[in-house]
CSV table of C-alpha atoms in Angstrom, one decimal:
chain,number,residue,atom,x,y,z
A,152,MET,CA,-24.3,14.5,21.9
A,153,ILE,CA,-21.3,16.5,23.2
A,154,PRO,CA,-18.7,16.8,20.4
A,155,THR,CA,-15.5,15.1,21.4
A,156,ARG,CA,-12.0,15.7,20.1
A,157,VAL,CA,-11.5,12.5,18.1
A,158,SER,CA,-9.1,11.6,15.4
A,159,HIS,CA,-11.8,10.8,12.8
A,160,ASN,CA,-13.3,14.3,13.1
A,161,PRO,CA,-12.9,15.7,9.6
A,162,ILE,CA,-11.3,18.9,11.0
A,163,ILE,CA,-8.6,17.1,12.9
A,164,GLY,CA,-7.9,14.4,10.3
A,165,PRO,CA,-6.8,10.8,10.9
A,166,GLY,CA,-3.8,10.5,13.2
A,167,VAL,CA,-2.6,14.0,12.9
A,168,VAL,CA,-3.6,17.6,13.7
A,169,PRO,CA,-3.2,19.7,10.6
A,170,PHE,CA,-1.8,23.2,11.0
A,171,GLY,CA,-4.5,25.8,11.4
A,172,VAL,CA,-7.4,24.0,12.8
A,173,ASP,CA,-6.4,24.4,16.5
A,174,PRO,CA,-4.6,27.7,17.2
A,175,ALA,CA,-3.7,26.6,20.7
A,176,TYR,CA,-2.1,23.4,19.5
A,177,ASP,CA,-0.3,25.3,16.7
A,178,ALA,CA,1.2,27.9,19.1
A,179,GLN,CA,2.5,25.2,21.4
A,180,TYR,CA,3.7,23.0,18.5
A,181,LYS,CA,5.6,26.0,17.3
A,182,LEU,CA,7.5,26.2,20.5
A,183,ASN,CA,8.4,22.6,20.0
A,184,GLN,CA,6.3,21.7,23.0
A,185,ALA,CA,3.3,19.5,23.3
A,186,PRO,CA,0.3,20.9,25.1
A,187,ARG,CA,1.1,21.2,28.8
A,188,SER,CA,-2.2,20.0,30.1
A,189,HIS,CA,-1.7,16.6,28.6
A,190,VAL,CA,-3.3,14.8,31.5
A,191,ALA,CA,-7.0,15.0,31.6
A,192,SER,CA,-9.0,15.3,34.9
A,193,HIS,CA,-9.6,11.6,34.9
A,194,GLY,CA,-5.9,11.1,35.2
A,195,GLN,CA,-5.3,9.6,31.7
A,196,GLY,CA,-3.6,11.2,28.7
A,197,LYS,CA,-5.8,13.2,26.3
A,198,PRO,CA,-5.7,12.2,22.7
A,199,PHE,CA,-3.0,14.0,20.7
A,200,THR,CA,-1.0,15.1,23.7
A,201,VAL,CA,2.3,13.9,25.0
A,202,GLU,CA,4.6,14.8,27.9
A,203,PRO,CA,5.7,18.4,27.7
A,204,GLY,CA,9.2,18.8,26.4
A,205,PRO,CA,11.0,18.8,23.0
A,206,HIS,CA,9.0,17.2,20.3
A,207,GLN,CA,10.5,13.8,19.3
A,208,ARG,CA,9.8,11.5,16.5
A,209,THR,CA,10.2,7.8,16.4
A,210,GLN,CA,13.7,7.1,15.0
A,211,TYR,CA,13.5,3.4,15.4
A,212,PRO,CA,11.2,1.0,17.1
A,213,TYR,CA,11.9,-0.2,20.6
A,214,VAL,CA,9.5,-3.1,21.4
A,215,THR,CA,8.7,-5.0,18.3
A,216,GLY,CA,6.5,-7.9,17.2
A,217,THR,CA,7.5,-9.9,14.1
A,218,THR,CA,5.7,-12.0,11.4
A,219,VAL,CA,2.0,-12.0,11.0
A,220,LEU,CA,0.4,-14.3,8.4
A,221,GLY,CA,-3.0,-14.3,6.9
A,222,CYS,CA,-4.9,-16.4,4.4
A,223,LYS,CA,-8.4,-16.7,3.1
A,224,TYR,CA,-10.2,-20.1,3.0
A,225,LYS,CA,-13.6,-21.5,2.0
A,226,ASP,CA,-15.7,-20.0,4.9
A,227,GLY,CA,-13.7,-17.0,5.8
A,228,VAL,CA,-10.2,-15.7,6.7
A,229,MET,CA,-7.6,-16.5,9.3
A,230,ILE,CA,-4.6,-14.7,10.6
A,231,ALA,CA,-1.8,-16.0,12.8
A,232,CYS,CA,1.1,-14.7,14.8
A,233,ASP,CA,3.2,-15.5,17.9
A,234,THR,CA,2.7,-13.8,21.2
A,235,LEU,CA,6.1,-12.4,21.6
A,236,CYS,CA,7.3,-8.8,21.7
A,237,CYS,CA,11.0,-8.2,21.6
A,238,TYR,CA,13.1,-5.4,23.1
A,239,GLY,CA,15.9,-5.4,20.4
A,240,SER,CA,16.9,-9.0,20.3
A,241,THR,CA,15.7,-9.7,23.8
A,242,LYS,CA,12.6,-11.8,24.1
A,243,ARG,CA,11.0,-9.4,26.5
A,244,TYR,CA,7.2,-9.8,26.6
A,245,LYS,CA,6.2,-13.4,25.9
A,246,SER,CA,2.4,-13.3,26.3
A,247,VAL,CA,1.2,-10.4,24.3
A,248,GLU,CA,-2.0,-10.8,22.4
A,249,ARG,CA,-1.0,-9.4,19.1
A,250,ILE,CA,-4.3,-9.9,17.4
A,251,LYS,CA,-7.1,-7.4,18.3
A,252,LYS,CA,-10.7,-7.5,17.7
A,253,VAL,CA,-11.9,-4.2,16.1
A,254,ASN,CA,-15.6,-4.9,15.8
A,255,SER,CA,-17.8,-7.9,15.3
A,256,SER,CA,-16.5,-8.6,11.8
A,257,THR,CA,-12.9,-7.3,11.9
A,258,ILE,CA,-9.6,-8.3,13.4
A,259,ILE,CA,-6.2,-6.7,13.1
A,260,SER,CA,-2.7,-7.7,13.9
A,261,PHE,CA,0.7,-6.0,13.6
A,262,THR,CA,4.4,-6.2,13.1
A,263,GLY,CA,6.8,-3.5,14.5
A,264,GLU,CA,6.4,-1.2,17.4
A,265,LEU,CA,4.0,-2.4,20.1
A,266,SER,CA,3.3,1.1,21.5
A,267,ASP,CA,2.4,2.5,18.1
A,268,PHE,CA,0.0,-0.4,17.7
A,269,HIS,CA,-1.6,0.5,21.0
A,270,TYR,CA,-2.1,4.0,19.7
A,271,ILE,CA,-3.7,2.6,16.5
A,272,VAL,CA,-6.0,0.4,18.6
A,273,SER,CA,-7.0,3.5,20.5
A,274,LEU,CA,-7.9,5.3,17.2
A,275,LEU,CA,-10.0,2.3,16.2
A,276,GLU,CA,-11.7,2.2,19.6
A,277,GLU,CA,-12.7,5.9,19.1
A,278,LEU,CA,-14.2,4.9,15.8
A,279,ASP,CA,-16.1,2.0,17.2
A,280,THR,CA,-17.4,4.1,20.1
A,281,THR,CA,-18.7,6.6,17.6
A,282,ASP,CA,-20.4,3.8,15.7
A,283,TYR,CA,-22.0,2.5,18.9
A,284,CYS,CA,-23.2,6.0,19.8
A,285,GLU,CA,-24.9,6.3,16.4
A,286,ASP,CA,-27.1,3.4,17.7
A,287,ASP,CA,-28.1,2.4,14.2
A,288,GLY,CA,-26.7,-1.1,14.4
A,289,SER,CA,-24.1,-0.5,11.7
A,290,GLU,CA,-20.4,-1.0,12.0
A,291,LEU,CA,-17.5,-0.3,9.8
A,292,ALA,CA,-16.7,-3.1,7.4
A,293,PRO,CA,-13.2,-4.6,7.3
A,294,TRP,CA,-12.3,-2.8,4.1
A,295,GLU,CA,-13.4,0.5,5.6
A,296,ILE,CA,-11.2,-0.1,8.6
A,297,HIS,CA,-8.3,-1.0,6.2
A,298,SER,CA,-9.0,2.1,4.2
A,299,TYR,CA,-9.0,4.3,7.3
A,300,LEU,CA,-5.7,2.7,8.5
A,301,CYS,CA,-4.1,3.4,5.1
A,302,ARG,CA,-4.8,7.1,5.5
A,303,VAL,CA,-3.6,7.1,9.1
A,304,MET,CA,-0.3,5.5,8.1
A,305,TYR,CA,0.2,7.6,5.0
A,306,ASN,CA,-0.6,10.8,6.9
A,307,ARG,CA,1.9,10.1,9.6
A,308,ARG,CA,4.5,9.3,7.0
A,309,ASN,CA,3.8,12.7,5.4
A,310,LYS,CA,4.5,14.3,8.8
A,311,PHE,CA,7.8,12.4,8.9
A,312,ASP,CA,6.5,10.9,12.1
A,313,PRO,CA,5.6,7.4,11.1
A,314,LEU,CA,3.7,4.7,13.1
A,315,TRP,CA,6.4,2.0,13.0
A,316,ASN,CA,4.1,-0.9,12.0
A,317,SER,CA,2.8,-3.1,9.3
A,318,LEU,CA,-0.8,-4.0,9.9
A,319,VAL,CA,-2.9,-6.9,8.7
A,320,VAL,CA,-6.7,-6.4,8.6
A,321,ALA,CA,-9.0,-9.4,8.1
A,322,GLY,CA,-12.8,-9.8,8.2
A,323,VAL,CA,-16.0,-10.9,6.6
A,324,LYS,CA,-19.0,-8.8,5.9
A,325,HIS,CA,-21.9,-8.8,3.5
A,326,GLY,CA,-20.6,-12.1,2.2
A,327,ARG,CA,-17.3,-10.6,1.2
A,328,THR,CA,-14.1,-11.9,2.7
A,329,PHE,CA,-11.4,-9.3,3.2
A,330,LEU,CA,-7.7,-9.6,3.8
A,331,GLY,CA,-5.5,-6.6,3.5
A,332,THR,CA,-2.3,-5.1,4.8
A,333,VAL,CA,-0.8,-1.7,5.2
A,334,GLY,CA,2.8,-0.7,5.8
A,335,MET,CA,4.7,2.0,7.7
A,336,ILE,CA,4.7,4.5,4.8
A,337,GLY,CA,1.2,3.7,3.6
A,338,GLN,CA,1.9,1.1,1.0
A,339,HIS,CA,-1.0,-1.4,1.0
A,340,TYR,CA,-2.6,-4.3,-0.8
A,341,GLU,CA,-5.3,-7.0,-0.6
A,342,ASP,CA,-4.5,-10.5,-1.5
A,343,SER,CA,-5.9,-14.0,-0.8
A,344,HIS,CA,-2.8,-14.7,1.4
A,345,LEU,CA,-0.3,-12.4,2.8
A,346,ALA,CA,2.5,-11.9,5.3
A,347,ALA,CA,3.9,-8.9,7.2
A,348,GLY,CA,7.5,-8.8,8.3
A,349,PHE,CA,9.9,-11.7,8.0
A,350,GLY,CA,7.1,-14.0,6.8
A,351,ASN,CA,7.3,-12.3,3.5
A,352,HIS,CA,10.5,-14.3,2.8
A,353,MET,CA,9.7,-17.5,4.7
A,354,ALA,CA,5.9,-18.1,4.5
A,355,ARG,CA,4.7,-16.6,1.2
A,356,PRO,CA,6.5,-19.1,-1.0
A,357,LEU,CA,4.7,-21.8,0.9
A,358,PHE,CA,1.4,-20.0,0.5
A,359,ARG,CA,2.0,-19.6,-3.2
A,360,GLU,CA,2.7,-23.3,-3.6
A,361,LYS,CA,-0.2,-24.6,-1.6
A,362,HIS,CA,-2.9,-22.0,-1.0
A,363,THR,CA,-6.2,-21.9,-2.7
A,364,ASP,CA,-9.2,-19.7,-1.9
A,365,ASP,CA,-11.6,-22.7,-1.6
A,366,MET,CA,-9.5,-24.8,0.8
A,367,SER,CA,-11.2,-26.2,3.9
A,368,GLU,CA,-10.6,-24.8,7.3
A,369,GLU,CA,-8.5,-27.8,8.4
A,370,ASP,CA,-6.3,-27.5,5.3
A,371,ALA,CA,-5.9,-23.8,5.8
A,372,ARG,CA,-5.0,-24.3,9.4
A,373,LYS,CA,-2.5,-27.0,8.6
A,374,LEU,CA,-0.9,-24.8,6.0
A,375,MET,CA,-0.8,-21.9,8.4
A,376,GLU,CA,1.0,-24.1,11.0
A,377,ASP,CA,3.5,-25.2,8.4
A,378,CYS,CA,4.2,-21.6,7.6
A,379,LEU,CA,4.5,-20.6,11.2
A,380,ARG,CA,6.9,-23.5,11.7
A,381,ALA,CA,9.0,-22.3,8.7
A,382,CYS,CA,9.1,-18.8,10.2
A,383,LEU,CA,9.8,-20.0,13.7
A,384,MET,CA,12.8,-22.1,12.8
A,385,ARG,CA,14.5,-19.3,10.9
A,386,ASP,CA,13.5,-16.1,12.7
A,387,LYS,CA,15.2,-15.7,16.1
A,388,THR,CA,12.7,-13.2,17.2
A,389,MET,CA,9.9,-15.7,17.1
A,390,MET,CA,8.6,-17.9,19.8
A,391,ASN,CA,6.7,-21.2,19.8
A,392,LYS,CA,3.6,-19.8,21.2
A,393,PHE,CA,1.0,-18.8,18.6
A,394,GLN,CA,-2.5,-17.6,18.2
A,395,ILE,CA,-4.7,-18.1,15.2
A,396,ALA,CA,-7.7,-15.9,14.8
A,397,LYS,CA,-10.5,-16.6,12.3
A,398,VAL,CA,-13.4,-14.6,11.0
A,399,THR,CA,-16.3,-16.3,9.2
A,400,ALA,CA,-19.8,-15.1,8.4
A,401,GLY,CA,-20.8,-16.6,11.7
A,402,GLY,CA,-18.5,-14.5,13.8
A,403,LEU,CA,-15.0,-14.1,15.1
A,404,GLU,CA,-12.7,-16.2,17.2
A,405,ILE,CA,-9.2,-15.7,18.6
A,406,SER,CA,-7.7,-19.0,19.7
A,407,GLU,CA,-5.9,-19.8,22.9
A,408,PRO,CA,-2.1,-19.8,22.6
A,409,PHE,CA,-0.7,-23.1,21.2
A,410,GLN,CA,2.5,-24.6,20.1
A,411,VAL,CA,3.5,-26.2,16.8
A,412,PRO,CA,5.6,-29.4,16.8
A,413,MET,CA,9.1,-28.7,15.9
A,414,ASN,CA,12.1,-30.9,15.1
A,415,TRP,CA,15.8,-29.9,14.9
A,416,GLY,CA,16.9,-33.5,14.4
A,417,TYR,CA,16.9,-33.6,10.6
A,418,GLU,CA,19.9,-35.3,9.1
A,419,LYS,CA,20.9,-32.3,7.0
A,420,PHE,CA,20.9,-30.1,10.1
A,421,LYS,CA,23.6,-32.2,11.7
A,422,ASP,CA,26.2,-31.3,9.1
A,423,PRO,CA,24.7,-28.4,7.3
A,424,THR,CA,27.8,-27.8,5.1
A,425,LYS,CA,28.2,-31.4,4.0
A,426,HIS,CA,26.5,-30.8,0.6
A,427,ALA,CA,27.4,-27.1,0.2
A,428,VAL,CA,30.8,-27.1,-1.4
A,429,GLY,CA,32.8,-24.0,-0.4
A,430,ALA,CA,30.9,-23.4,2.8
A,431,TRP,CA,32.5,-23.8,6.2
B,223,MET,CA,19.2,19.8,23.7
B,224,PRO,CA,18.6,23.4,22.4
B,225,HIS,CA,16.1,23.6,19.6
B,226,ASP,CA,17.4,26.8,18.0
B,227,GLY,CA,19.2,24.8,15.2
B,228,SER,CA,22.6,24.8,17.0
B,229,GLY,CA,22.3,21.2,18.2
B,230,PRO,CA,23.2,18.1,16.3
B,231,THR,CA,20.7,17.3,13.6
B,232,THR,CA,19.3,13.8,13.6
B,233,ARG,CA,17.9,12.3,10.5
B,234,ALA,CA,15.3,9.6,10.1
B,235,ASN,CA,16.8,6.2,9.3
B,236,TRP,CA,13.8,5.4,7.2
B,237,SER,CA,12.6,6.5,3.8
B,238,PRO,CA,9.2,8.0,3.1
B,239,TYR,CA,9.5,6.5,-0.3
B,240,ASP,CA,9.6,3.0,-1.8
B,241,ASN,CA,9.8,1.9,-5.4
B,242,ASN,CA,7.1,-0.7,-6.0
B,243,GLY,CA,8.1,-1.1,-9.6
B,244,GLY,CA,5.8,-1.7,-12.5
B,245,THR,CA,5.6,-0.5,-16.1
B,246,VAL,CA,3.0,1.7,-17.7
B,247,LEU,CA,2.6,2.3,-21.4
B,248,ALA,CA,0.3,4.1,-23.8
B,249,VAL,CA,-0.1,4.4,-27.6
B,250,ALA,CA,-2.3,7.0,-29.3
B,251,GLY,CA,-3.9,6.3,-32.7
B,252,GLU,CA,-6.0,8.5,-34.9
B,253,ASP,CA,-9.3,7.6,-33.2
B,254,TYR,CA,-8.3,5.4,-30.3
B,255,VAL,CA,-5.8,5.1,-27.5
B,256,VAL,CA,-4.4,2.1,-25.8
B,257,CYS,CA,-3.1,2.2,-22.2
B,258,ALA,CA,-1.5,-0.7,-20.6
B,259,ALA,CA,0.2,-1.6,-17.3
B,260,ASP,CA,1.4,-4.8,-15.6
B,261,THR,CA,-0.2,-5.8,-12.3
B,262,ARG,CA,2.8,-6.7,-10.2
B,263,MET,CA,3.7,-4.8,-7.0
B,264,SER,CA,7.1,-5.4,-5.6
B,265,THR,CA,9.5,-4.1,-3.0
B,266,GLY,CA,13.2,-5.0,-3.3
B,267,TYR,CA,13.3,-8.6,-4.3
B,268,ASN,CA,9.8,-9.4,-2.9
B,269,ILE,CA,6.7,-9.6,-4.9
B,270,LEU,CA,4.0,-8.2,-2.6
B,271,THR,CA,1.0,-8.9,-4.8
B,272,ARG,CA,0.4,-10.1,-8.3
B,273,ASP,CA,-2.9,-8.2,-8.7
B,274,TYR,CA,-2.3,-4.5,-8.2
B,275,LYS,CA,-4.1,-2.5,-10.9
B,276,LYS,CA,-2.1,0.6,-11.9
B,277,ILE,CA,-4.7,2.1,-14.3
B,278,ASP,CA,-7.7,4.0,-13.1
B,279,GLN,CA,-10.5,5.7,-15.0
B,280,MET,CA,-10.6,9.4,-14.1
B,281,SER,CA,-13.4,10.7,-16.4
B,282,ASP,CA,-15.3,9.0,-19.2
B,283,LYS,CA,-12.6,9.3,-21.8
B,284,CYS,CA,-9.5,9.6,-19.7
B,285,VAL,CA,-7.4,7.1,-17.7
B,286,LEU,CA,-4.4,7.6,-15.5
B,287,ALA,CA,-1.6,5.0,-15.2
B,288,SER,CA,1.0,5.3,-12.4
B,289,ALA,CA,4.1,3.3,-11.6
B,290,GLY,CA,6.5,4.2,-8.8
B,291,PHE,CA,5.5,4.4,-5.1
B,292,MET,CA,2.0,2.9,-4.8
B,293,ALA,CA,0.9,4.8,-1.7
B,294,ASP,CA,1.6,8.1,-3.5
B,295,ALA,CA,-0.1,6.8,-6.6
B,296,VAL,CA,-3.2,5.8,-4.7
B,297,THR,CA,-3.3,9.2,-2.9
B,298,LEU,CA,-2.8,11.1,-6.1
B,299,LYS,CA,-5.6,9.2,-7.9
B,300,LYS,CA,-8.0,9.7,-5.0
B,301,THR,CA,-7.3,13.4,-5.0
B,302,LEU,CA,-7.7,13.7,-8.8
B,303,LYS,CA,-10.8,11.5,-9.0
B,304,ALA,CA,-12.4,13.6,-6.3
B,305,ARG,CA,-11.6,16.8,-8.3
B,306,CYS,CA,-13.0,15.2,-11.5
B,307,THR,CA,-16.2,14.4,-9.7
B,308,THR,CA,-16.5,17.9,-8.3
B,309,TYR,CA,-15.8,19.3,-11.8
B,310,GLU,CA,-18.6,17.2,-13.3
B,311,PHE,CA,-21.1,18.4,-10.7
B,312,GLN,CA,-20.1,22.0,-11.2
B,313,ASN,CA,-19.9,22.0,-15.0
B,314,ASP,CA,-22.4,19.3,-15.9
B,315,LYS,CA,-19.9,17.6,-18.1
B,316,PRO,CA,-17.0,15.2,-17.5
B,317,MET,CA,-13.5,16.7,-17.4
B,318,GLY,CA,-11.8,16.5,-20.7
B,319,CYS,CA,-8.5,14.7,-21.2
B,320,VAL,CA,-6.4,17.7,-22.0
B,321,SER,CA,-7.8,19.6,-18.9
B,322,PHE,CA,-7.1,16.6,-16.8
B,323,ALA,CA,-3.5,16.4,-18.1
B,324,GLN,CA,-2.9,20.0,-17.0
B,325,MET,CA,-4.5,19.4,-13.6
B,326,LEU,CA,-2.2,16.5,-13.0
B,327,SER,CA,0.8,18.6,-13.8
B,328,ASN,CA,-0.4,21.3,-11.4
B,329,THR,CA,-1.1,18.7,-8.7
B,330,LEU,CA,2.4,17.2,-9.1
B,331,TYR,CA,4.1,20.5,-9.1
B,332,TYR,CA,2.2,21.6,-6.0
B,333,ARG,CA,4.2,19.0,-4.2
B,334,ARG,CA,7.5,20.1,-5.8
B,335,PHE,CA,9.5,19.9,-2.6
B,336,PHE,CA,8.0,16.6,-1.3
B,337,PRO,CA,7.1,15.0,-4.5
B,338,TYR,CA,4.7,12.2,-5.3
B,339,TYR,CA,7.1,9.5,-6.3
B,340,THR,CA,4.9,8.4,-9.2
B,341,PHE,CA,5.6,8.0,-12.9
B,342,ASN,CA,2.4,8.9,-14.7
B,343,ILE,CA,0.9,8.5,-18.1
B,344,VAL,CA,-2.5,10.0,-19.0
B,345,ALA,CA,-4.3,8.4,-21.9
B,346,GLY,CA,-7.6,9.5,-23.5
B,347,LEU,CA,-9.4,11.0,-26.4
B,348,ASP,CA,-9.2,14.7,-26.9
B,349,ALA,CA,-12.0,17.1,-27.9
B,350,GLU,CA,-11.8,15.9,-31.6
B,351,GLY,CA,-11.9,12.3,-30.6
B,352,LYS,CA,-8.2,11.8,-31.4
B,353,GLY,CA,-6.0,9.6,-29.2
B,354,ALA,CA,-3.9,11.6,-26.7
B,355,VAL,CA,-1.1,10.5,-24.5
B,356,PHE,CA,0.5,12.7,-21.9
B,357,THR,CA,3.8,11.8,-20.2
B,358,TYR,CA,5.1,13.2,-17.0
B,359,ASP,CA,8.0,13.3,-14.6
B,360,ALA,CA,7.5,13.1,-10.8
B,361,VAL,CA,7.3,16.9,-10.4
B,362,GLY,CA,4.9,17.8,-13.1
B,363,SER,CA,6.8,18.5,-16.3
B,364,TYR,CA,4.7,17.0,-19.1
B,365,GLU,CA,4.3,16.7,-22.8
B,366,ARG,CA,1.7,15.5,-25.2
B,367,THR,CA,3.1,12.6,-27.3
B,368,ASN,CA,1.7,9.9,-29.4
B,369,TYR,CA,3.2,7.1,-27.3
B,370,SER,CA,5.1,6.8,-24.1
B,371,CYS,CA,6.3,4.3,-21.5
B,372,GLN,CA,7.3,4.8,-17.9
B,373,GLY,CA,8.3,2.8,-14.9
B,374,SER,CA,10.8,0.0,-14.3
B,375,GLY,CA,10.5,-1.4,-17.9
B,376,GLN,CA,10.9,2.0,-19.5
B,377,GLY,CA,14.5,1.4,-20.7
B,378,LEU,CA,13.5,-1.9,-22.3
B,379,ILE,CA,10.3,-0.8,-24.0
B,380,MET,CA,10.9,2.8,-25.1
B,381,PRO,CA,13.5,2.0,-27.8
B,382,VAL,CA,11.1,-0.5,-29.3
B,383,LEU,CA,8.3,2.0,-29.4
B,384,ASP,CA,10.7,4.6,-30.9
B,385,ASN,CA,11.6,2.1,-33.6
B,386,GLN,CA,8.1,1.0,-34.4
B,387,LEU,CA,6.0,4.2,-33.9
B,388,LYS,CA,8.2,7.2,-34.6
B,389,THR,CA,6.3,9.4,-37.0
B,390,VAL,CA,6.6,12.8,-38.5
B,391,SER,CA,8.5,15.5,-36.5
B,392,PRO,CA,6.3,18.1,-35.0
B,393,LEU,CA,8.6,20.7,-36.6
B,394,VAL,CA,7.7,19.7,-40.2
B,395,LEU,CA,5.5,22.2,-42.0
B,396,PRO,CA,2.7,22.0,-42.9
B,397,ALA,CA,1.9,20.2,-39.7
B,398,GLN,CA,1.0,16.5,-40.0
B,399,SER,CA,-0.7,14.2,-37.6
B,400,SER,CA,1.7,12.5,-35.2
B,401,ALA,CA,-0.7,9.7,-34.3
B,402,THR,CA,0.6,6.2,-35.0
B,403,PRO,CA,-0.5,4.8,-38.3
B,404,LEU,CA,-1.1,1.4,-36.7
B,405,SER,CA,-4.6,0.0,-36.5
B,406,GLU,CA,-6.1,-0.6,-33.1
B,407,SER,CA,-5.6,-4.3,-33.1
B,408,GLU,CA,-2.0,-3.9,-34.3
B,409,ALA,CA,-1.3,-1.4,-31.5
B,410,VAL,CA,-2.7,-3.9,-28.9
B,411,ASP,CA,-0.5,-6.6,-30.3
B,412,LEU,CA,2.5,-4.4,-30.1
B,413,VAL,CA,1.7,-3.5,-26.5
B,414,LYS,CA,1.4,-7.2,-25.6
B,415,ASP,CA,4.7,-8.0,-27.3
B,416,CYS,CA,6.4,-5.1,-25.4
B,417,PHE,CA,5.2,-6.4,-22.1
B,418,ALA,CA,6.1,-10.0,-22.8
B,419,THR,CA,9.6,-8.8,-23.7
B,420,ALA,CA,10.0,-6.5,-20.7
B,421,GLY,CA,8.8,-9.3,-18.5
B,422,GLU,CA,11.7,-11.5,-19.6
B,423,ARG,CA,14.4,-9.1,-18.4
B,424,ASP,CA,12.8,-6.8,-15.8
B,425,ILE,CA,12.1,-8.4,-12.4
B,426,TYR,CA,9.6,-5.7,-11.6
B,427,THR,CA,7.4,-6.4,-14.6
B,428,GLY,CA,5.2,-9.5,-14.8
B,429,ASP,CA,2.1,-11.4,-13.7
B,430,THR,CA,-0.6,-9.8,-15.9
B,431,VAL,CA,-0.9,-7.0,-18.4
B,432,GLU,CA,-4.0,-5.0,-18.1
B,433,ILE,CA,-4.8,-3.2,-21.4
B,434,TRP,CA,-7.4,-0.4,-21.6
B,435,ILE,CA,-8.6,0.6,-25.1
B,436,ILE,CA,-10.6,3.8,-25.5
B,437,ASN,CA,-12.3,4.6,-28.7
B,438,LYS,CA,-15.6,6.2,-29.9
B,439,ASP,CA,-17.5,3.2,-28.7
B,440,GLY,CA,-16.3,3.6,-25.1
B,441,VAL,CA,-13.8,1.9,-22.9
B,442,ARG,CA,-12.9,-1.8,-23.0
B,443,LYS,CA,-10.3,-3.9,-21.2
B,444,GLU,CA,-8.1,-6.9,-22.2
B,445,TYR,CA,-5.8,-9.0,-20.1
B,446,GLN,CA,-2.8,-11.0,-21.0
B,447,GLU,CA,-0.9,-13.3,-18.7
B,448,LEU,CA,2.8,-12.7,-18.3
B,449,LYS,CA,5.5,-14.8,-16.6
B,450,LEU,CA,5.2,-15.1,-12.9
B,451,ASP,CA,9.0,-15.3,-12.2
């Protein structure tokens, strides 16, 4: 097999090119310029190259996705998010599939910068391609994907060039259900329910109240929709168009977009300050 | 924009660090050591998970407990664990507690100018089988003591430990053992009380205490529930 320049090559390291392994890269990096031949013969960008010019780091995200929720249930794990990506506070891209299939047992989703997520997906595709080329029928497990992403995020944070995302990884393999998250600076955890982004404030209290690991799929789905509704009604950068993806031992399924029923006609919404003395 | 340093400098509006809270504690006895940590992981006013284990076994009679920024703590532990494994392969014996303590100090100081934001305690049995506790700052200054507490509950627990466990000054001659006179079960009770108390006042301490007890028979773990609020 012809060796390719991929991010999981132990010399290059996940997500970054360490100083000293590629003299040509170092020389150009030193001049604060990315490699000039950044477009390969097939017309697409090479990995680890950007447009020539001064090296820039992400100072803030541009196009962002918000809340992702995840919970385990009796037969597997599900994650949910809307299909919106915002440009600042503008609802800019309204039909983005924010949940991606990584391999036959793993899905991931994100909050934060959309383009950084695309980059992360390209890293995972490299990994999956390598797996496929090995031709031994084995794939990375969800917890291995999660572990890899933790290192990628942490390494980029160490370079002061973070990938501006929180990621949620979910999957089932070898009878083990996995649900984990990793943040922009590499902080990560596993839990039986979790939320990335604004959902941490709105949805997790509901999960803590109602979630159990052995709940049925219908119950989990209903709870998930309740949580989505709670987020939707308080987060202006959310939209009523959701997808729920589930992974079970039997396989993986990303749903068609759907809406949750919503109601703004509650009595207490009509005069919200009525029972709040001192409010206006 | 010129890149010779004359242009305006822009600084990142994000921090490479976060404080995920948590309290770690260790008490050394004559022939045992107790190491404990809560299992809460927080950021700001959010609890991220109630089941984040802060104590990891590094070699057969040595554990490391870290509070602070969890991504740094995990990375640090991965590095040290790998070095312990390499050491064991090369020397055909597990790394001793005192050697490990020095290695941790070196590893922390190696990152003096971009530190691991972790507050560490090493607990184990030394070559004589006596309890040993090593306490660190984030950049590798360390000291062998007979008890220590670090992390968000430090200010609440440390005075209690001082009051209950303070023993002979190391300056007294002839030298006397500084290990706590408490028995193992008394020490475990004290640790549980400390965490229950810290959990009342410190929002970053709670959920569960994980207690590791190392003595000549090996390593054993106990758990105690704390308040979830």
